[in-house]
Amino acid sequence: MTLTIGLDVGGTKIAGAVVDDGRVVARARRETGIPSAESVAAGCADLVRELAQHHRVEAVGMAVAGFVDKAGANVVYGTNLGMQDEPMKQRMESLVDLPVLLDNDANAAAWGEFRYGAGRGSDDMLLVTVGTGIGGGIVVDRRLLRGAYGFAAEIGHVQMVADGPVCGCGNRGCWEMYASGSALLRSAKELVASGTPHAARLRAAAGGRAKDLKGQAITELARQGDLASQELLEDLGGWLGRGCASMTAVLDPELIVIGGGVVDAGDLLLDPARRAYLRHLTARGHRPTPRLIAATLGNDAGMIGAASIAAEFGAGAGRGESDDRGVDGTRAGDEEQPA
């Protein structure tokens, strides 16, 4: 039995778990505080010590909200973590005396879903995480696609509209400006502020103040049959499906898995996404159609994926040390194949 720890490191909290072949054995969490390399490393190390106290742990995987280099050693840029060119692997290993590997949080979530969740049994998979923004992870021939420098799969910043709204990345019209939780909330607030009677239930949920509306209220009202909330999710699903069709034209995945908090809306989001996806799919009717399904691991995907990466490569010096294999996995029941 190989026990590893997976850490999901965000700007406000660190979630950690001891994982045994995709199964969470124990879990804990810490608040990040004011994010910096020092505070994040201290919180992560404290969490590792707590989790390792009653379990024989062999390695640690960290899913980080930021750009991580291909070797899994450095956080090149993590604006929400207060990091730039940070040798986090080295810093962490000096604190916990265990092998540590880093990966981008969406990559780790994709690997978790691929190995143990909705993508289990597939060879080629795209994960689209729909939360505050849009994240992505790409598995090609059972390998995580990282690109030349480790920064691949930033799919939320593919341009959808040339002169669209300014994105946080500095460009205009990025996909996440139309198909994210932030986009949903922005559209809902605009609807409430317009004064239209169509948004009466949304306005009531916001206490009459558009700025106080919460994304969760939109999903809940949609489930209760509120037409305005359902239409907002339908619009969001339309943009989601169109973007997935564009991704398919490039990647030709076997499966598209939709994760992130907004997927809690279920078929209220996924049905319009599937319709738009099929409408915009290149060569529709003349090609196999990838399935578009919901993720199954929820908030645990990043921790499980990071722990799995650590289990497979944590005992060595790091990913890609002797080649450019990235992470290599097998189908359930298959034997490991050499990279």
Tab-separated table of C-alpha atoms in Angstrom:
chain	number	residue	atom	x	y	z
A	1	MET	CA	0.000	0.000	0.000
A	2	THR	CA	1.436	3.373	-1.069
A	3	LEU	CA	0.060	6.295	0.894
A	4	THR	CA	0.668	9.793	-0.403
A	5	ILE	CA	-0.623	13.215	0.552
A	6	GLY	CA	-2.394	15.452	-1.919
A	7	LEU	CA	-2.645	19.179	-1.221
A	8	ASP	CA	-4.979	21.528	-3.095
A	9	VAL	CA	-3.439	24.956	-2.586
A	10	GLY	CA	-5.628	27.992	-3.268
A	11	GLY	CA	-5.487	31.658	-2.426
A	12	THR	CA	-7.624	31.358	0.717
A	13	LYS	CA	-7.291	27.749	1.884
A	14	ILE	CA	-5.231	24.583	1.644
A	15	ALA	CA	-7.135	21.287	1.543
A	16	GLY	CA	-5.150	18.115	2.182
A	17	ALA	CA	-5.776	14.381	2.187
A	18	VAL	CA	-3.965	11.107	2.683
A	19	VAL	CA	-4.820	9.050	-0.397
A	20	ASP	CA	-4.519	5.334	-1.064
A	21	ASP	CA	-4.965	4.472	-4.766
A	22	GLY	CA	-7.592	7.164	-5.261
A	23	ARG	CA	-9.331	6.623	-1.914
A	24	VAL	CA	-9.249	9.400	0.684
A	25	VAL	CA	-8.086	7.925	3.996
A	26	ALA	CA	-7.881	11.132	6.043
A	27	ARG	CA	-8.316	14.832	5.389
A	28	ALA	CA	-7.608	18.240	6.933
A	29	ARG	CA	-7.431	21.884	5.904
A	30	ARG	CA	-5.798	25.190	6.759
A	31	GLU	CA	-6.541	28.802	5.946
A	32	THR	CA	-3.879	30.429	3.794
A	33	GLY	CA	-3.903	33.839	5.483
A	34	ILE	CA	-2.083	36.578	3.616
A	35	PRO	CA	-0.701	34.593	0.689
A	36	SER	CA	3.067	34.450	0.258
A	37	ALA	CA	5.597	31.727	-0.436
A	38	GLU	CA	6.476	31.578	3.242
A	39	SER	CA	2.913	31.438	4.582
A	40	VAL	CA	1.763	28.907	1.981
A	41	ALA	CA	4.760	26.639	2.609
A	42	ALA	CA	4.289	26.888	6.380
A	43	GLY	CA	0.598	26.025	6.111
A	44	CYS	CA	1.276	23.133	3.746
A	45	ALA	CA	4.053	21.751	5.938
A	46	ASP	CA	1.854	21.972	9.022
A	47	LEU	CA	-0.903	20.126	7.180
A	48	VAL	CA	1.510	17.424	6.006
A	49	ARG	CA	2.793	16.883	9.531
A	50	GLU	CA	-0.749	16.534	10.854
A	51	LEU	CA	-1.778	14.078	8.147
A	52	ALA	CA	1.440	12.041	8.357
A	53	GLN	CA	1.234	11.704	12.126
A	54	HIS	CA	-0.895	8.554	11.929
A	55	HIS	CA	-0.041	7.350	8.419
A	56	ARG	CA	3.183	6.180	6.792
A	57	VAL	CA	3.350	8.609	3.894
A	58	GLU	CA	5.859	8.263	1.051
A	59	ALA	CA	5.456	11.514	-0.915
A	60	VAL	CA	3.494	14.750	-1.235
A	61	GLY	CA	1.775	16.160	-4.314
A	62	MET	CA	0.741	19.813	-4.438
A	63	ALA	CA	-1.976	21.117	-6.766
A	64	VAL	CA	-1.206	24.821	-7.084
A	65	ALA	CA	-3.351	27.640	-8.466
A	66	GLY	CA	-0.732	29.017	-10.824
A	67	PHE	CA	1.830	28.281	-13.513
A	68	VAL	CA	4.097	25.386	-12.516
A	69	ASP	CA	7.198	24.492	-14.510
A	70	LYS	CA	7.406	21.202	-16.377
A	71	ALA	CA	9.725	19.643	-13.795
A	72	GLY	CA	7.103	20.078	-11.065
A	73	ALA	CA	9.537	22.098	-8.956
A	74	ASN	CA	8.817	25.815	-9.261
A	75	VAL	CA	5.773	28.071	-9.157
A	76	VAL	CA	6.610	30.347	-12.062
A	77	TYR	CA	3.630	32.613	-11.490
A	78	GLY	CA	0.832	32.350	-8.947
A	79	THR	CA	-0.835	35.726	-8.514
A	80	ASN	CA	-3.371	34.492	-5.931
A	81	LEU	CA	-0.579	32.890	-3.900
A	82	GLY	CA	1.802	35.847	-3.931
A	83	MET	CA	4.468	33.844	-5.772
A	84	GLN	CA	6.756	34.381	-8.714
A	85	ASP	CA	9.695	32.129	-9.669
A	86	GLU	CA	9.312	30.344	-6.344
A	87	PRO	CA	11.270	27.061	-5.799
A	88	MET	CA	8.399	25.565	-3.800
A	89	LYS	CA	9.518	21.943	-4.160
A	90	GLN	CA	12.853	22.740	-2.552
A	91	ARG	CA	11.235	24.877	0.142
A	92	MET	CA	8.696	22.191	1.031
A	93	GLU	CA	11.178	19.314	1.050
A	94	SER	CA	13.321	21.218	3.528
A	95	LEU	CA	10.300	21.461	5.845
A	96	VAL	CA	8.721	18.000	5.611
A	97	ASP	CA	11.597	15.648	4.683
A	98	LEU	CA	9.499	13.928	2.012
A	99	PRO	CA	9.630	13.965	-1.797
A	100	VAL	CA	7.358	16.734	-3.092
A	101	LEU	CA	5.988	17.340	-6.590
A	102	LEU	CA	3.965	20.315	-7.811
A	103	ASP	CA	1.412	20.622	-10.564
A	104	ASN	CA	-1.146	23.130	-11.743
A	105	ASP	CA	-4.437	22.639	-9.893
A	106	ALA	CA	-6.489	21.976	-13.028
A	107	ASN	CA	-3.896	19.471	-14.273
A	108	ALA	CA	-4.086	17.654	-10.955
A	109	ALA	CA	-7.893	17.654	-11.039
A	110	ALA	CA	-7.801	16.309	-14.593
A	111	TRP	CA	-5.476	13.515	-13.546
A	112	GLY	CA	-7.715	12.674	-10.589
A	113	GLU	CA	-10.798	12.441	-12.806
A	114	PHE	CA	-8.882	10.489	-15.454
A	115	ARG	CA	-7.508	7.904	-13.056
A	116	TYR	CA	-10.321	7.595	-10.527
A	117	GLY	CA	-13.348	9.614	-11.639
A	118	ALA	CA	-15.441	10.342	-14.696
A	119	GLY	CA	-12.563	9.729	-17.114
A	120	ARG	CA	-11.641	6.304	-15.779
A	121	GLY	CA	-11.145	3.872	-18.665
A	122	SER	CA	-10.549	6.540	-21.319
A	123	ASP	CA	-7.313	7.298	-23.164
A	124	ASP	CA	-7.893	10.911	-24.243
A	125	MET	CA	-9.803	13.347	-22.053
A	126	LEU	CA	-10.372	17.056	-21.654
A	127	LEU	CA	-11.341	18.445	-18.254
A	128	VAL	CA	-13.030	21.853	-18.218
A	129	THR	CA	-13.377	23.336	-14.734
A	130	VAL	CA	-16.076	25.994	-14.526
A	131	GLY	CA	-15.612	28.093	-11.414
A	132	THR	CA	-14.592	31.700	-10.858
A	133	GLY	CA	-12.798	31.321	-14.187
A	134	ILE	CA	-12.274	28.398	-16.549
A	135	GLY	CA	-9.430	25.967	-16.032
A	136	GLY	CA	-8.443	22.944	-18.033
A	137	GLY	CA	-6.471	19.747	-18.032
A	138	ILE	CA	-5.711	17.631	-21.077
A	139	VAL	CA	-4.884	13.929	-21.172
A	140	VAL	CA	-3.563	12.645	-24.511
A	141	ASP	CA	-2.790	8.937	-24.909
A	142	ARG	CA	-2.926	8.549	-21.098
A	143	ARG	CA	-0.455	11.382	-20.529
A	144	LEU	CA	-0.994	14.841	-19.146
A	145	LEU	CA	-0.278	17.408	-21.834
A	146	ARG	CA	1.911	20.156	-20.414
A	147	GLY	CA	3.503	21.735	-23.468
A	148	ALA	CA	7.099	22.856	-23.860
A	149	TYR	CA	7.289	24.792	-20.595
A	150	GLY	CA	4.504	23.296	-18.477
A	151	PHE	CA	1.871	25.951	-19.191
A	152	ALA	CA	-0.487	24.114	-21.562
A	153	ALA	CA	-4.271	23.835	-21.069
A	154	GLU	CA	-4.933	27.462	-20.065
A	155	ILE	CA	-8.099	27.045	-22.086
A	156	GLY	CA	-10.073	29.731	-20.278
A	157	HIS	CA	-7.966	32.306	-22.101
A	158	VAL	CA	-8.734	31.168	-25.615
A	159	GLN	CA	-10.308	34.209	-27.274
A	160	MET	CA	-13.985	33.793	-28.123
A	161	VAL	CA	-14.926	37.388	-29.051
A	162	ALA	CA	-12.304	39.727	-30.509
A	163	ASP	CA	-13.597	42.902	-28.843
A	164	GLY	CA	-15.174	41.310	-25.777
A	165	PRO	CA	-14.806	42.346	-22.125
A	166	VAL	CA	-11.316	42.738	-20.677
A	167	CYS	CA	-10.246	39.562	-18.894
A	168	GLY	CA	-8.091	39.388	-15.772
A	169	CYS	CA	-5.254	38.157	-17.986
A	170	GLY	CA	-5.265	41.509	-19.811
A	171	ASN	CA	-6.714	40.290	-23.100
A	172	ARG	CA	-10.256	40.730	-24.386
A	173	GLY	CA	-13.046	38.255	-25.007
A	174	CYS	CA	-11.527	35.194	-23.313
A	175	TRP	CA	-13.718	32.104	-22.962
A	176	GLU	CA	-13.975	32.493	-19.198
A	177	MET	CA	-15.546	35.917	-19.660
A	178	TYR	CA	-18.611	34.124	-21.068
A	179	ALA	CA	-18.695	30.611	-19.604
A	180	SER	CA	-17.554	30.877	-15.978
A	181	GLY	CA	-19.222	31.335	-12.622
A	182	SER	CA	-18.118	34.957	-12.682
A	183	ALA	CA	-19.769	35.414	-16.075
A	184	LEU	CA	-22.991	33.877	-14.772
A	185	LEU	CA	-23.040	36.162	-11.745
A	186	ARG	CA	-22.209	39.246	-13.821
A	187	SER	CA	-25.103	38.563	-16.201
A	188	ALA	CA	-27.482	37.895	-13.316
A	189	LYS	CA	-26.528	41.133	-11.561
A	190	GLU	CA	-27.053	43.097	-14.775
A	191	LEU	CA	-30.493	41.526	-15.102
A	192	VAL	CA	-31.425	42.414	-11.531
A	193	ALA	CA	-30.115	45.966	-11.909
A	194	SER	CA	-32.175	46.472	-15.079
A	195	GLY	CA	-35.350	46.490	-13.003
A	196	THR	CA	-37.162	43.999	-15.228
A	197	PRO	CA	-40.018	42.082	-13.532
A	198	HIS	CA	-38.534	38.980	-15.171
A	199	ALA	CA	-35.798	39.051	-12.493
A	200	ALA	CA	-38.166	39.483	-9.524
A	201	ARG	CA	-37.112	36.289	-7.735
A	202	LEU	CA	-33.426	36.982	-8.320
A	203	ARG	CA	-33.915	40.504	-6.987
A	204	ALA	CA	-35.629	39.137	-3.893
A	205	ALA	CA	-32.775	36.664	-3.333
A	206	ALA	CA	-30.349	39.587	-3.467
A	207	GLY	CA	-32.363	41.606	-0.963
A	208	GLY	CA	-33.114	44.140	-3.674
A	209	ARG	CA	-29.404	44.905	-4.231
A	210	ALA	CA	-27.852	43.458	-7.365
A	211	LYS	CA	-24.356	43.624	-5.838
A	212	ASP	CA	-25.424	41.223	-3.058
A	213	LEU	CA	-26.564	38.430	-5.369
A	214	LYS	CA	-24.737	35.115	-4.908
A	215	GLY	CA	-24.083	32.535	-7.595
A	216	GLN	CA	-25.544	29.734	-5.496
A	217	ALA	CA	-28.892	31.557	-5.433
A	218	ILE	CA	-29.083	31.443	-9.233
A	219	THR	CA	-28.682	27.662	-9.293
A	220	GLU	CA	-31.167	27.169	-6.482
A	221	LEU	CA	-33.802	29.371	-8.105
A	222	ALA	CA	-33.280	27.588	-11.425
A	223	ARG	CA	-33.943	24.271	-9.693
A	224	GLN	CA	-37.143	25.775	-8.280
A	225	GLY	CA	-38.322	26.670	-11.772
A	226	ASP	CA	-37.429	30.364	-11.976
A	227	LEU	CA	-37.374	31.086	-15.698
A	228	ALA	CA	-34.855	33.951	-15.537
A	229	SER	CA	-32.349	31.802	-13.628
A	230	GLN	CA	-32.851	28.906	-16.021
A	231	GLU	CA	-32.244	31.190	-18.978
A	232	LEU	CA	-29.029	32.482	-17.408
A	233	LEU	CA	-27.772	28.909	-17.048
A	234	GLU	CA	-28.876	28.141	-20.587
A	235	ASP	CA	-26.863	31.107	-21.905
A	236	LEU	CA	-23.854	29.980	-19.890
A	237	GLY	CA	-24.239	26.437	-21.187
A	238	GLY	CA	-24.349	27.745	-24.732
A	239	TRP	CA	-20.974	29.435	-24.360
A	240	LEU	CA	-19.596	26.380	-22.598
A	241	GLY	CA	-20.692	24.087	-25.426
A	242	ARG	CA	-19.335	26.360	-28.140
A	243	GLY	CA	-15.949	26.492	-26.462
A	244	CYS	CA	-15.866	22.725	-25.983
A	245	ALA	CA	-16.567	22.301	-29.701
A	246	SER	CA	-13.568	24.512	-30.485
A	247	MET	CA	-11.408	22.486	-28.101
A	248	THR	CA	-12.556	19.311	-29.825
A	249	ALA	CA	-11.460	20.655	-33.198
A	250	VAL	CA	-7.935	20.946	-31.800
A	251	LEU	CA	-7.679	17.978	-29.426
A	252	ASP	CA	-10.138	15.334	-30.689
A	253	PRO	CA	-10.778	13.998	-27.163
A	254	GLU	CA	-12.603	10.791	-26.408
A	255	LEU	CA	-14.372	12.437	-23.489
A	256	ILE	CA	-15.026	15.934	-22.129
A	257	VAL	CA	-15.505	16.150	-18.372
A	258	ILE	CA	-17.071	19.289	-16.895
A	259	GLY	CA	-16.070	20.081	-13.311
A	260	GLY	CA	-16.002	23.045	-10.964
A	261	GLY	CA	-18.621	24.579	-8.723
A	262	VAL	CA	-21.039	25.650	-11.458
A	263	VAL	CA	-21.548	22.020	-12.525
A	264	ASP	CA	-23.707	21.637	-9.394
A	265	ALA	CA	-26.493	22.970	-11.612
A	266	GLY	CA	-26.457	19.578	-13.346
A	267	ASP	CA	-28.498	19.200	-16.512
A	268	LEU	CA	-29.776	22.778	-16.230
A	269	LEU	CA	-26.271	23.666	-17.398
A	270	LEU	CA	-25.138	20.508	-19.174
A	271	ASP	CA	-28.147	20.017	-21.449
A	272	PRO	CA	-27.792	23.422	-23.166
A	273	ALA	CA	-24.021	22.892	-23.217
A	274	ARG	CA	-24.502	19.582	-25.048
A	275	ARG	CA	-26.902	21.154	-27.546
A	276	ALA	CA	-24.502	23.997	-28.328
A	277	TYR	CA	-21.598	21.567	-28.461
A	278	LEU	CA	-23.311	19.388	-31.047
A	279	ARG	CA	-24.410	22.454	-33.026
A	280	HIS	CA	-20.868	23.822	-33.322
A	281	LEU	CA	-18.904	20.564	-33.544
A	282	THR	CA	-16.726	20.384	-36.646
A	283	ALA	CA	-17.717	17.548	-39.047
A	284	ARG	CA	-20.786	16.772	-36.954
A	285	GLY	CA	-22.586	13.752	-38.296
A	286	HIS	CA	-19.414	12.431	-39.912
A	287	ARG	CA	-17.254	11.673	-36.893
A	288	PRO	CA	-17.462	9.977	-33.498
A	289	THR	CA	-18.957	12.450	-31.042
A	290	PRO	CA	-17.103	12.790	-27.747
A	291	ARG	CA	-19.315	12.532	-24.686
A	292	LEU	CA	-19.742	15.599	-22.493
A	293	ILE	CA	-20.323	14.530	-18.873
A	294	ALA	CA	-20.094	15.860	-15.328
A	295	ALA	CA	-17.057	15.251	-13.145
A	296	THR	CA	-17.551	12.839	-10.258
A	297	LEU	CA	-14.827	13.631	-7.703
A	298	GLY	CA	-16.042	17.113	-6.822
A	299	ASN	CA	-13.711	19.188	-4.664
A	300	ASP	CA	-11.515	16.146	-4.018
A	301	ALA	CA	-10.297	15.906	-7.620
A	302	GLY	CA	-7.267	18.149	-7.124
A	303	MET	CA	-6.137	16.420	-3.935
A	304	ILE	CA	-6.621	12.940	-5.383
A	305	GLY	CA	-4.868	13.878	-8.607
A	306	ALA	CA	-1.930	15.489	-6.810
A	307	ALA	CA	-1.593	12.465	-4.522
A	308	SER	CA	-1.685	10.146	-7.527
A	309	ILE	CA	1.045	12.140	-9.269
A	310	ALA	CA	3.134	11.963	-6.098
A	311	ALA	CA	2.552	8.207	-5.822
A	312	GLU	CA	3.708	7.599	-9.392
A	313	PHE	CA	6.664	9.979	-9.474
A	314	GLY	CA	7.332	11.231	-5.949
A	315	ALA	CA	9.956	8.631	-5.167
A	316	GLY	CA	12.155	9.936	-7.989
A	317	ALA	CA	13.677	13.310	-8.572
A	318	GLY	CA	10.690	14.730	-10.426
A	319	ARG	CA	8.629	14.634	-13.551
A	320	GLY	CA	10.333	14.582	-16.865
A	321	GLU	CA	13.858	14.304	-15.409
A	322	SER	CA	15.115	11.849	-18.025
A	323	ASP	CA	12.493	12.429	-20.717
A	324	ASP	CA	9.450	14.516	-21.535
A	325	ARG	CA	6.889	11.913	-20.601
A	326	GLY	CA	4.983	14.030	-18.076
A	327	VAL	CA	2.696	11.759	-16.080
A	328	ASP	CA	1.843	8.397	-17.637
A	329	GLY	CA	-1.047	6.233	-16.508
A	330	THR	CA	-2.956	3.151	-17.524
A	331	ARG	CA	-6.537	2.104	-17.787
A	332	ALA	CA	-8.088	0.495	-14.762
A	333	GLY	CA	-6.888	-3.093	-14.653
A	334	ASP	CA	-4.013	-2.553	-17.081
A	335	GLU	CA	-0.415	-2.934	-16.033
A	336	GLU	CA	1.801	0.120	-15.924
A	337	GLN	CA	3.446	0.812	-19.261
A	338	PRO	CA	6.951	2.294	-19.458
A	339	ALA	CA	7.095	5.874	-20.660
